Amino acid sequence: MFVLGTAGHVDHGKSTLIRALTGIDPDRLREEKERGMTIDLGFAWLRLPNGQEVGIVDVPGHERFIKNMLAGVGGIDVALFVVAADEGVMPQTREHLAILDLLGVKRGVVIITKRDLVDDELLDIVRLELDSLLEGTSLEGSPVVAVSAVTGEGLGELLSTIEHVLQGAEPRKDSGRPRLLIDRVFAIAGSGTVVTGTLIDGSLRVGEEAEIQPTGLKTRIRALQMHKTRVETATPGSRVAANLVGIATSQLERGNVLTRPGWLVSATRVDVKLRLLSEAKNPLSHGTVVNLFAGSDEALARVHLLDREKVGPGDTAWAQLTLFKPMVLLKGDRFIVRSPVATLGGGQVIDPYAIRHRRFRRSVVENLKVRSEGSIEEILVATLEMGQPLSVEQLSVKCNLATSEVTEVIERLSSVAKVVVVGSTKEALLFTAGGWEGFVRKVSAMVEQYHRRFPTRPGMPKGELISRLRLSSHSPALSKLFEDGILVDGGTFVHLPGHKVQLSEQQQKEVASFLRALDENPYCPPGDVIIANDLLGLLLEQRQVVKVAEGIIFSAKAYDDMVGKVVAYIKEKGQATVAEVRDMLNTSRKYALALLEHMDEKKITRRVGDARVLR
């Protein structure tokens, strides 16, 4: 399925042509009909002579409604570039052509309308004018057809020409991640909220859960229509109307994106390749605030030029855009930048989730260049270099490629040691070879620094390491560090191979004194013997002592003896009270109670009334 979009100066007959071709009036607003001028987007569809159906987006031509025009042309496959025979090339003709060129619309049909109002000589002049205008643009070499929507002249040839152009058009890609670029929101009595837009990158199905970005609102698709026909599945490249459940029209707006839940997030900082129009009157300076248009959305954005102070007319630069509101963008998306009164330029998104860059860094510019112009293998490696580690799914989203395609390429890169795959499930993480080496060095240095700082501790708490590395507790990267012998897993802590606790002579004396004090009265140890927390932690980790309650610590031997005696007593008597344990161990009630409560916690015993029984 393909979508055609009109473009051209106001009053050059775009809507009249669509009515003549389809029988559908794309001007749906009363003001449009009263003024005879398209103000907002209009929609229609057309069945070509070969039976193929295509959607049509009709855009306004007046310069005051250029924002509405931009909301409609972002998802088109073929441009119907309209120029009136009696007026020829006009200001909005040039601006609309510049926009199509910046958006990378490479297929089009140039339509000279109002053929019935001019003679052949004037028509030839318009053709020559168009040849000059189109030279060097994405529509250069497009077929030119002269028509009259009033007499019908040329309409048959136009339909055949559209057919021919579409035969060479590539089908819309299906990455399995659908985006419906919402350009209209309304309600239908008895049905509720309906959104329309051009569907790209994947399919939508009736009944499936869906999500609105950038708001994150959840919904479900009750029904789908294409060209006013109900369908169960809408495919990429279609004009689609979706009836949504559990969401109000007031919660939606043009520029939102309907998609499947859980993968798409909005952006506020994006890396781009930016081109300024040759016709721009002034250079674009670093720090300039512009109007950014992408898909059906728009936002203010500040331009941070990464490789220069200014970009001149006709020049291209690498830049980072800081958005004044979140937008939904992916790599490869085209955009337009404008001042309040004119189109300045446009370009292509390279990284929709960019980190902040310092300017004039050659490595940054080279990385962006590779991600813009390189092979798939080069793009994947360069993307990992700027944000590793990533899962296959995260990398697929960042590069706007199908997961299956990325998986296949990663297997090749892994076989030649350019990429390190850590883990073997959906949660596997990807590093470049150099990235994994750097990660290992970082982790080793981090743990080594911890050992130097806390020489009496057996290792670094595992939770602290995970937090500082920003990994999940079940990260395959951590498992690989253990498997490769980079770290030793000590349960709740980690340490470097060969690490040993190092106690000073004074600390050794303190430990020995503490253990002697516990052994002097093992079942009733003194509570006033104090030891440094680090040393106590070490003794607990080594299980030389057991802490049963705050302020009550037994030697490990004493604890094991007491537990053994209590268990034997209960096996013989069936149960044991606190008083019986106190007397049996010749200790105080405080210690007997703390011991029994600790045994309850360890699920050795359980309390029944005033007694304990074995579990």
Tab-separated table of N, CA, C and O in Angstrom, residues 127-137:
chain	number	residue	atom	x	y	z
A	127	ARG	N	6.583	24.264	-18.932
A	127	ARG	CA	7.391	23.036	-18.884
A	127	ARG	C	8.884	23.370	-18.754
A	127	ARG	O	9.614	22.749	-17.977
A	128	LEU	N	9.336	24.359	-19.520
A	128	LEU	CA	10.742	24.754	-19.450
A	128	LEU	C	11.077	25.324	-18.063
A	128	LEU	O	12.155	25.065	-17.496
A	129	GLU	N	10.144	26.086	-17.526
A	129	GLU	CA	10.342	26.663	-16.198
A	129	GLU	C	10.468	25.556	-15.150
A	129	GLU	O	11.310	25.620	-14.240
A	130	LEU	N	9.669	24.504	-15.293
A	130	LEU	CA	9.713	23.388	-14.355
A	130	LEU	C	11.004	22.585	-14.505
A	130	LEU	O	11.580	22.121	-13.512
A	131	ASP	N	11.462	22.406	-15.724
A	131	ASP	CA	12.728	21.697	-15.933
A	131	ASP	C	13.857	22.384	-15.170
A	131	ASP	O	14.685	21.723	-14.538
A	132	SER	N	13.875	23.683	-15.232
A	132	SER	CA	14.906	24.445	-14.531
A	132	SER	C	14.728	24.347	-13.017
A	132	SER	O	15.698	24.196	-12.267
A	133	LEU	N	13.465	24.415	-12.571
A	133	LEU	CA	13.178	24.386	-11.133
A	133	LEU	C	13.571	23.050	-10.503
A	133	LEU	O	14.128	22.993	-9.406
A	134	LEU	N	13.284	21.944	-11.200
A	134	LEU	CA	13.487	20.607	-10.634
A	134	LEU	C	14.939	20.149	-10.681
A	134	LEU	O	15.304	19.194	-9.983
A	135	GLU	N	15.759	20.827	-11.473
A	135	GLU	CA	17.139	20.397	-11.636
A	135	GLU	C	17.872	20.382	-10.296
A	135	GLU	O	17.841	21.350	-9.528
A	136	GLY	N	18.499	19.256	-9.983
A	136	GLY	CA	19.268	19.132	-8.750
A	136	GLY	C	18.458	18.761	-7.526
A	136	GLY	O	19.005	18.634	-6.433
A	137	THR	N	17.149	18.587	-7.692
A	137	THR	CA	16.293	18.207	-6.559
A	137	THR	C	15.953	16.724	-6.645
A	137	THR	O	16.251	16.050	-7.634
